[in-house]
Coordinates of C-alpha atoms in Angstrom, one line a residue:
X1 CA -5.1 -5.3 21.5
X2 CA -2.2 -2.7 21.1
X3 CA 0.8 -3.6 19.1
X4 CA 4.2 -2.4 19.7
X5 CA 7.8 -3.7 19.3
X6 CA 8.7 -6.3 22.1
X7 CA 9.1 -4.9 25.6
X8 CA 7.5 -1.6 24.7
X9 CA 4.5 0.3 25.5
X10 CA 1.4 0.0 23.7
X11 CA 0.7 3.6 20.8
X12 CA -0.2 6.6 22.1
X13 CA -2.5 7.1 19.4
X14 CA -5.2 4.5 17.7
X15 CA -3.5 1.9 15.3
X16 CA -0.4 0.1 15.8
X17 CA 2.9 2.2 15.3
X18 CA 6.4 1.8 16.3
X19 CA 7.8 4.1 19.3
X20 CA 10.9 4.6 21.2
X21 CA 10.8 2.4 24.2
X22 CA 12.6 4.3 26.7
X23 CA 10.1 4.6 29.7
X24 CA 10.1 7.7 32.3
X25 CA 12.4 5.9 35.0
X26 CA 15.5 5.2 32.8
X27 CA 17.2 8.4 33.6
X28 CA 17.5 6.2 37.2
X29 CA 19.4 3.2 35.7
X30 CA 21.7 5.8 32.7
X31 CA 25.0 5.6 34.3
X32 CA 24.8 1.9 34.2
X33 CA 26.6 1.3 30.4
X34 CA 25.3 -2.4 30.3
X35 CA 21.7 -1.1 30.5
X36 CA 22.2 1.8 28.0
X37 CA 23.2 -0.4 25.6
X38 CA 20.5 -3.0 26.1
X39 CA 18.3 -0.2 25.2
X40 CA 20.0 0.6 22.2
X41 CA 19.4 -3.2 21.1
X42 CA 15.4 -2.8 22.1
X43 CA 15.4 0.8 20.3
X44 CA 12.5 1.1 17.3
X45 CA 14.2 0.4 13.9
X46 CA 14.5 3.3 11.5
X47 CA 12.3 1.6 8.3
X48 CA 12.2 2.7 4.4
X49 CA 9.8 1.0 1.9
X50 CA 11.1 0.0 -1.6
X51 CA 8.4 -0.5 -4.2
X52 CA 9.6 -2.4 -7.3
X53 CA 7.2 -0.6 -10.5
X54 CA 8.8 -1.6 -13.7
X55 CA 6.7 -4.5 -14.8
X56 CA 5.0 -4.6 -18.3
X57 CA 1.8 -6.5 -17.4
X58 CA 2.5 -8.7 -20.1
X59 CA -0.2 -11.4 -18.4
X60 CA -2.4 -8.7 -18.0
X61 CA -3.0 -8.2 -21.6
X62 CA -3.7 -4.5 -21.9
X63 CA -1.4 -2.0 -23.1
X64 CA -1.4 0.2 -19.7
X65 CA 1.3 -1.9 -17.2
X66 CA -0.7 -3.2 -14.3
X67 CA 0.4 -0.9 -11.8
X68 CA -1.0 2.6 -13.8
X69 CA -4.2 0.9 -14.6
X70 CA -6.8 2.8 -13.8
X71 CA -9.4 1.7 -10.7
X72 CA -12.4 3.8 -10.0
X73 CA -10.3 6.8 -11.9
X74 CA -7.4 6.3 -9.7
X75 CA -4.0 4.4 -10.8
X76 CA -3.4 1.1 -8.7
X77 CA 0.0 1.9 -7.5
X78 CA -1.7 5.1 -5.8
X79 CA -3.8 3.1 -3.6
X80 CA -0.4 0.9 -3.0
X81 CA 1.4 4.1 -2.0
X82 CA -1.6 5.3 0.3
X83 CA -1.1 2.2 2.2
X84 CA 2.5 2.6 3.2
X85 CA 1.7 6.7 3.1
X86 CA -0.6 6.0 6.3
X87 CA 1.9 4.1 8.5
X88 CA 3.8 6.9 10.0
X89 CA 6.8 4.9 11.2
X90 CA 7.8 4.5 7.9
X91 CA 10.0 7.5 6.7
X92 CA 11.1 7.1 3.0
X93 CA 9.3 4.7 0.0
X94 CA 11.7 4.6 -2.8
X95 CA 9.8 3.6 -6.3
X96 CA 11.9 2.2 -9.0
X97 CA 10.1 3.1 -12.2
X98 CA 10.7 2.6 -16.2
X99 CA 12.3 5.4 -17.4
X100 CA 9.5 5.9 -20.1
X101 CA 7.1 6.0 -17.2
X102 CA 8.8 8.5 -14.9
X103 CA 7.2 11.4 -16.0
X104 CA 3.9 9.2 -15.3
X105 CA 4.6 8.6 -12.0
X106 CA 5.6 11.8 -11.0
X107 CA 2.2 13.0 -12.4
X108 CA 0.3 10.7 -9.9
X109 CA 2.6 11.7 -7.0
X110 CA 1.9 15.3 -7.6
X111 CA -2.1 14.5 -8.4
X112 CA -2.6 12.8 -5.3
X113 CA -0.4 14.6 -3.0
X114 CA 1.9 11.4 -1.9
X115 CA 4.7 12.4 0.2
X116 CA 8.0 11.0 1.1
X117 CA 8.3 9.5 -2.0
X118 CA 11.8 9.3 -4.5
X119 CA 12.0 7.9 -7.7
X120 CA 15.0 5.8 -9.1
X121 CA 15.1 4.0 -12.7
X122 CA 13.9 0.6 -12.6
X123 CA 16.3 -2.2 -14.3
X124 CA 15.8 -4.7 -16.9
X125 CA 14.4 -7.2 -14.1
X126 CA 12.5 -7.1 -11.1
X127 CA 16.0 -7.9 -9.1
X128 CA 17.8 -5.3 -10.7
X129 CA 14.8 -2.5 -10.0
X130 CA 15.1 -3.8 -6.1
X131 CA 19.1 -3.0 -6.1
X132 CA 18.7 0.2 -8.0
X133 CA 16.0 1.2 -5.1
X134 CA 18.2 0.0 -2.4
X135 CA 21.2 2.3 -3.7
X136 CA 19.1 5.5 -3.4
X137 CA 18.9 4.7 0.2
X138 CA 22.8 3.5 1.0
X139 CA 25.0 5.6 2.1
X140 CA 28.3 4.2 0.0
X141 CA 26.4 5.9 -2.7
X142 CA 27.7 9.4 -4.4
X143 CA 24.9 12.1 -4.1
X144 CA 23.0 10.0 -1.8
X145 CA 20.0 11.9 -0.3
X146 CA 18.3 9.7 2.1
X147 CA 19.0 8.5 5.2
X148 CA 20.2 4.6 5.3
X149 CA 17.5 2.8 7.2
X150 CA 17.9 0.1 9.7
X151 CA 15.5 -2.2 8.1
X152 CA 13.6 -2.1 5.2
X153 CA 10.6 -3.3 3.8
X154 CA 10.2 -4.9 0.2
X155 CA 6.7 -4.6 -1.1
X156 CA 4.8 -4.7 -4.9
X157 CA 3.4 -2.1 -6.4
X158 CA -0.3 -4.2 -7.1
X159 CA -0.3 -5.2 -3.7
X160 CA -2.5 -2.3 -2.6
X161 CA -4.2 -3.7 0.0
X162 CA -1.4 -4.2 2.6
X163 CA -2.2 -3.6 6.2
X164 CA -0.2 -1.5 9.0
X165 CA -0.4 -5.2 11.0
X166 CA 1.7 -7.3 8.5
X167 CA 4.1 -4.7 7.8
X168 CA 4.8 -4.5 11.8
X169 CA 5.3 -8.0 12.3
X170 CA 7.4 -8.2 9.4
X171 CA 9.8 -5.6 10.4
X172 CA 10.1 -6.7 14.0
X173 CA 10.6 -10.3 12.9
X174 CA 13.3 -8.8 10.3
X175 CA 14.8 -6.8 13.5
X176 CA 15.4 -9.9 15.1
X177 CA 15.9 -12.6 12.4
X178 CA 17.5 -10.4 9.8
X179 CA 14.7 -11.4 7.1
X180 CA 11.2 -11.9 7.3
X181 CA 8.5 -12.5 4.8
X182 CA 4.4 -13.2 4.8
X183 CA 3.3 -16.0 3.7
X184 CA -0.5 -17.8 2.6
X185 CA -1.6 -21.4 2.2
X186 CA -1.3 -22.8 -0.9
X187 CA -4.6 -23.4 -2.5
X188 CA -3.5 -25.7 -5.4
X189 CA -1.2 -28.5 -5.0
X190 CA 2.1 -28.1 -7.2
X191 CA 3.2 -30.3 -9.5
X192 CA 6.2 -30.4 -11.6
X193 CA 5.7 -31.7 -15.2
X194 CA 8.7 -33.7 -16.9
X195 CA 10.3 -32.5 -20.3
X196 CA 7.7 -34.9 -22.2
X197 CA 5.1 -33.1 -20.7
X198 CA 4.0 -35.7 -18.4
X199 CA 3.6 -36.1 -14.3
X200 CA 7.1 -36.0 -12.6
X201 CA 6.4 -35.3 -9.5
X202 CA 4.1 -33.0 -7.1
X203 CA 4.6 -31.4 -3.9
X204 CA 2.6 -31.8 -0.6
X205 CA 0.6 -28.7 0.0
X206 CA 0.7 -29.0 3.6
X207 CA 4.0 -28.6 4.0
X208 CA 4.8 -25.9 1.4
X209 CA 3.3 -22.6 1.2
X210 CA 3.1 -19.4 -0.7
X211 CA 5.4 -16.5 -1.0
X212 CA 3.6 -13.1 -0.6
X213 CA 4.9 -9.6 0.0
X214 CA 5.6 -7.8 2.1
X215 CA 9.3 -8.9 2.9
X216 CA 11.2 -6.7 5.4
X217 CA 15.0 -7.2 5.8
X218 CA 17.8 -6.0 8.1
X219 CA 19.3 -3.3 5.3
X220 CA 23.0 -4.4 5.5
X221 CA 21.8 -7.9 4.8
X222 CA 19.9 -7.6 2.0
X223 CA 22.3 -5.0 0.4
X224 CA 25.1 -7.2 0.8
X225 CA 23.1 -10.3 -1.1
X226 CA 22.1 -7.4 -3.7
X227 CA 26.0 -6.5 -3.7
X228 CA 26.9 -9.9 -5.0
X229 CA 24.8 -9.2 -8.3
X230 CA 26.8 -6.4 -9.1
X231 CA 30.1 -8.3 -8.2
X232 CA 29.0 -10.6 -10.9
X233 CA 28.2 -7.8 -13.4
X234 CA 31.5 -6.9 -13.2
X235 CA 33.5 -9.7 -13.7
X236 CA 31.2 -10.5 -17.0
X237 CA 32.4 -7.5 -18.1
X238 CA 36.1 -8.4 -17.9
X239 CA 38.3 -9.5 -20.4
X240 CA 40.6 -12.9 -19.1
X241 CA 43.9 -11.4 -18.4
X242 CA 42.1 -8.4 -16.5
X243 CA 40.0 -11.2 -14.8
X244 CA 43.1 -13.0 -13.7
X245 CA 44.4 -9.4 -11.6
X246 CA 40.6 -8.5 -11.0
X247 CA 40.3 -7.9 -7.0
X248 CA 36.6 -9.4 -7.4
X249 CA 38.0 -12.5 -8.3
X250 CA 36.7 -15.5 -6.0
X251 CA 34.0 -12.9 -4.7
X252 CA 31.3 -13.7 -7.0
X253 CA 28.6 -15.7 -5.8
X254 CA 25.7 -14.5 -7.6
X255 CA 24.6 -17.2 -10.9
X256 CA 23.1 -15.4 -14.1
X257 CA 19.8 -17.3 -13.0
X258 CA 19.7 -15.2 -10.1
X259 CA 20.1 -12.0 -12.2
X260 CA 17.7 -12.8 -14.7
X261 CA 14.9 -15.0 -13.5
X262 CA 14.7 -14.9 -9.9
X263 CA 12.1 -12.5 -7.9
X264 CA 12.2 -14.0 -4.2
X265 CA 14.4 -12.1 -2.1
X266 CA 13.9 -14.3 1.1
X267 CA 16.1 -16.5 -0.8
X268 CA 18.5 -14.1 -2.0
X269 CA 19.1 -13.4 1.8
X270 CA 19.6 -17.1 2.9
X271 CA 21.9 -18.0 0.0
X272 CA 24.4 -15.2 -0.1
X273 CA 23.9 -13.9 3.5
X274 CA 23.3 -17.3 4.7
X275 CA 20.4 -15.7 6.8
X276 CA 17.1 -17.6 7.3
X277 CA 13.9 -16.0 7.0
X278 CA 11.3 -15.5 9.7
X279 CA 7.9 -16.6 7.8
X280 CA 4.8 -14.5 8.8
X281 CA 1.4 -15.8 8.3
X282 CA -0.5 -13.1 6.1
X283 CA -3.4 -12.0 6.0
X284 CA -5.9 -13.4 2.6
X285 CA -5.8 -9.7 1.6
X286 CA -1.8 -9.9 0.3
X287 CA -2.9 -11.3 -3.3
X288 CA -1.5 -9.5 -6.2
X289 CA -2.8 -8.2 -9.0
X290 CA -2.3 -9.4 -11.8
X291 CA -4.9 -10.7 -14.7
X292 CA -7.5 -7.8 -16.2
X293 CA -10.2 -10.0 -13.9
X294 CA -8.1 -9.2 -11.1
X295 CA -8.3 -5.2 -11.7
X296 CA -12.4 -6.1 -10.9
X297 CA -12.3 -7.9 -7.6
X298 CA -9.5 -5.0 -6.5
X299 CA -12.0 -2.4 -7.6
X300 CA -15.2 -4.1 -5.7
X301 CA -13.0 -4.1 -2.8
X302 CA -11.9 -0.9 -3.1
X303 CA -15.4 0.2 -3.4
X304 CA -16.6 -1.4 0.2
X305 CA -13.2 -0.1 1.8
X306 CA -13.6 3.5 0.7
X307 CA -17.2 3.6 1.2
X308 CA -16.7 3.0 4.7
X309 CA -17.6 7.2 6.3
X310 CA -20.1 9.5 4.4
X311 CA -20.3 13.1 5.8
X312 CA -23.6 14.9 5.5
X313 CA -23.6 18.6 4.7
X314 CA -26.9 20.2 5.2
X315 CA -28.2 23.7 4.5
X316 CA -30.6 24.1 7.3
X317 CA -31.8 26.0 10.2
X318 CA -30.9 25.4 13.7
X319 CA -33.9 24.2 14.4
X320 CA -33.8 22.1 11.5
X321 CA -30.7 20.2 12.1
X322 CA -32.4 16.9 13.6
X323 CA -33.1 16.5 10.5
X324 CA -29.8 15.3 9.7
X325 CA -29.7 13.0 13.0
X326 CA -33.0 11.4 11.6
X327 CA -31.6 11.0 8.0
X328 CA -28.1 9.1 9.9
X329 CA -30.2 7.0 12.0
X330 CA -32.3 6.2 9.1
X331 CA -29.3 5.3 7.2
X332 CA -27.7 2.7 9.9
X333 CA -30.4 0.4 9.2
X334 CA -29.3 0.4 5.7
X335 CA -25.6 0.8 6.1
X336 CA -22.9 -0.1 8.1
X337 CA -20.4 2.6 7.8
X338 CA -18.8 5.1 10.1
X339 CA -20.5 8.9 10.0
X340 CA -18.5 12.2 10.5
X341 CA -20.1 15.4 12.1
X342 CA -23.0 16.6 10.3
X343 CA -22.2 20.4 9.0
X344 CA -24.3 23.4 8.3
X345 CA -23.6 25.3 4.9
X346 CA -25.6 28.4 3.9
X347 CA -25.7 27.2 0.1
X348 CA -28.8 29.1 -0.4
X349 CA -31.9 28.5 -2.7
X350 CA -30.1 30.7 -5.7
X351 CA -28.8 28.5 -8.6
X352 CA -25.4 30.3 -8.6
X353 CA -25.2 28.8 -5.1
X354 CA -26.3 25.7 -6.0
X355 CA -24.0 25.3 -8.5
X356 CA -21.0 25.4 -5.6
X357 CA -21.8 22.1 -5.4
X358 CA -20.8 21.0 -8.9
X359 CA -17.5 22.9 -8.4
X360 CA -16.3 22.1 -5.4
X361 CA -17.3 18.3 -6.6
X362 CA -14.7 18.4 -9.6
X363 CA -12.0 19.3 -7.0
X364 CA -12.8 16.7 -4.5
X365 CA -13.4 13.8 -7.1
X366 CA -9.3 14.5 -7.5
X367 CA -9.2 12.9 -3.7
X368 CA -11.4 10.5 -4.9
X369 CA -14.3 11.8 -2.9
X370 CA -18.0 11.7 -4.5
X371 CA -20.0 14.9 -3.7
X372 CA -23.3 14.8 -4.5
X373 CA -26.4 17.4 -3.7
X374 CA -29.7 15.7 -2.5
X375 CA -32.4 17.8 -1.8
X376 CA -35.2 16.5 1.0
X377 CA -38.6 17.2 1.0
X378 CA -39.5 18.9 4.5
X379 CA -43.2 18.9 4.8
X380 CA -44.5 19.4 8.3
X381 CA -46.2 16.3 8.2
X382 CA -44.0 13.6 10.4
X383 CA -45.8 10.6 8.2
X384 CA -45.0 12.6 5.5
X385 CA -41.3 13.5 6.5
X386 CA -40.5 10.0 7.4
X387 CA -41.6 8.9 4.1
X388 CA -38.9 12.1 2.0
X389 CA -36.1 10.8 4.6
X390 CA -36.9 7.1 3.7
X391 CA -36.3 8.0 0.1
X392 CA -33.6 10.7 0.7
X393 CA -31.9 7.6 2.5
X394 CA -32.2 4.7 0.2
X395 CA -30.4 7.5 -2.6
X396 CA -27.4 7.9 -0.6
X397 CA -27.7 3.8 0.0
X398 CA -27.3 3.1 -3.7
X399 CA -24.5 6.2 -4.5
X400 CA -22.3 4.6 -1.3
X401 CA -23.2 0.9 -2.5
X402 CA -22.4 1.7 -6.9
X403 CA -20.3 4.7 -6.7
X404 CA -21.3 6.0 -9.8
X405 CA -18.8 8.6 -11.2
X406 CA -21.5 10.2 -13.5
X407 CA -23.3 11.3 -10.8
X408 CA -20.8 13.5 -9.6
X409 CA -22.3 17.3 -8.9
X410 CA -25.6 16.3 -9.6
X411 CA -28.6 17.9 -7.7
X412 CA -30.8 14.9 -6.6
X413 CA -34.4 15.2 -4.9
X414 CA -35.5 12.9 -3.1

């Protein structure tokens, strides 16, 4: 099933995307004005990410905030920006960072070659880092350098496993609604407790669910709610006679609660914008992360979703090379992951050549790819060969399956 915006053709290439929808006979129907702009109306959205960054991790509990913590050798918030990295409609992700961590961050764009990305200084809050993001990308803003988008998308920084789906659905439900959010069933049924500490009342978890991210929002709308906090930040700042001739005076809508406590920005829509929130149903892959026993089930995940394609490199003669095709057929039975195209690479019997394999393993371990060397017994016996591929094959079964970093470079003989 191809996914598109409403009206429009499918992608022209695999996964969904979002495309201009003006079709080969339209230069028929351009003089007509009404048409033109009912095209303009269907047109794909221009879309910009913002990824708030600045947490502590305080419920954590480890020194490292959650988002730099390292999984499989790799900091969370890289896998995060991967994600939005591979959905080509989206042109700009803005992360709001602490300053004390900026210099971290740009070490992990730079490591793992993420593009599109600008940095901004995250704010005391969560709200504050979201407004500070959403300023890089306005255009009322002196040395702005990004374009303003038409919508953008609102998404957390341990949220890594986001799919290209969600975020679609999102943003075209934003497109028409002005807001939209994904949301999950509740799995426990709330309850709030009185002052005493006792039962006051609960909520029925049927009819209430979860708030998850992403969010996507009509820019002008949620810039405008986002507007009213800095309204409010003025006018604290004023003394009473400069209050009384202050031009913001009646315009303040935002409450200190809002500034300091809040974190849903569906709400912030709907109660300064007075815009209500399309609610899409997400996927069970949305959860955050956010305890240290959350940083193992992301990892085990991470593990099956990256251990998806293995490439086999061989060093053997043409009439050799169904060897490979034997070793991937063998390996389906074990396995089921994708293969790319078996290659032939003279490494030679020398050590010197052999060691190419340790070196050109420390470079691609910085992409997060495992290279390891397995050597297979070729003996001209077919019992005999079945038996060196069986073993050659149950190796690479347990290197996909544990990923074990130590093995990195490592000559195994199977």
């Amino acid at each position: 099933m191809e996914l598109g915006l409403p009206g429009g053709p499918g992608p022209a290439e695999p996964g969904p995307r979002l495309r201009g929808l003006r079709g080969e006979d339209r230069a028929a129907s351009a003089s007509s004005v009404s048409q033109a702009e009912a095209e303009a109306g269907r047109r794909a959205p221009s879309v910009a990410a913002v990824l708030p960054a600045g947490g502590s991790g305080e419920r954590m509990g480890v020194p490292t905030p959650k988002q730099f913590c390292p999984i499989l050798e790799r900091p969370l918030i890289s896998y995060t920006l991967q994600a939005l990295e591979r959905v080509c409609w989206i042109k700009d992700i803005v992360v709001a960072v602490t300053g004390e961590n900026m210099e971290v961050m740009k070490d992990i764009i730079q490591r793992y070659q993420h593009k599109h990305i600008s940095l901004v200084e995250a704010g005391v809050t969560r709200h504050r880092s979201i407004f500070n993001a959403l300023k890089a990308l306005a255009e009322d803003q002196p040395n702005s350098k990004l374009a303003k988008p038409e919508v953008v998308i609102i998404h957390d920084a341990v949220r890594p496993f986001v799919e290209e789906g969600v975020l679609l659905e999102v943003v075209i439900a934003a497109k028409e609604h002005g807001a939209a959010g994904a949301i999950r069933p509740l799995v426990s049924t709330v309850i709030s407790p009185s002052v005493d500490g006792c039962l006051d009342y609960s909520l029925e978890r049927a009819r209430h669910r979860a708030s998850e991210m992403p969010q996507a929002f009509l820019f002008d709308v949620i810039y405008e709610a986002y507007q009213q906090v800095e309204i409010y930040l003025k006018i604290i700042s004023l003394t009473w006679s400069e209050l009384e001739n202050s031009p913001f005076l009646g315009k303040a809508k935002c409450s200190d609660y809002d500034l300091e406590f809040g974190t849903e920005c569906l709400q912030l829509a709907l109660k300064y914008c007075h815009t209500k929130a399309k609610l899409v149903e997400g996927s069970p892959d949305l959860w955050k992360v956010t305890y240290k026993r959350d940083l193992y089930a992301a990892e085990s995940i991470i593990k099956e979703r990256i251990s998806q394609q293995i490439c086999i490199v061989m060093d053997a003669k043409e009439d050799e090379e169904h060897l490979g095709h034997c070793l991937e057929e063998m390996l389906r039975k074990e396995l089921n992951v994708h293969f790319l195209d078996c290659k032939s690479v003279p490494f030679g019997q020398k050590m010197e050549h052999l060691m190419q394999i340790r070196e050109l393993a420390k470079e691609v371990k910085k992409r997060n790819i495992l290279l390891c060397g397995l050597l297979i017994y070729y003996p001209q016996d077919k019992q005999r060969l079945q038996e060196s591929l069986r073993q050659g094959a149950a190796i690479i079964a347990t290197l996909i399956k544990e990923r074990n970093a130590g093995l990195v470079g490592q000559l195994l003989i199977a």
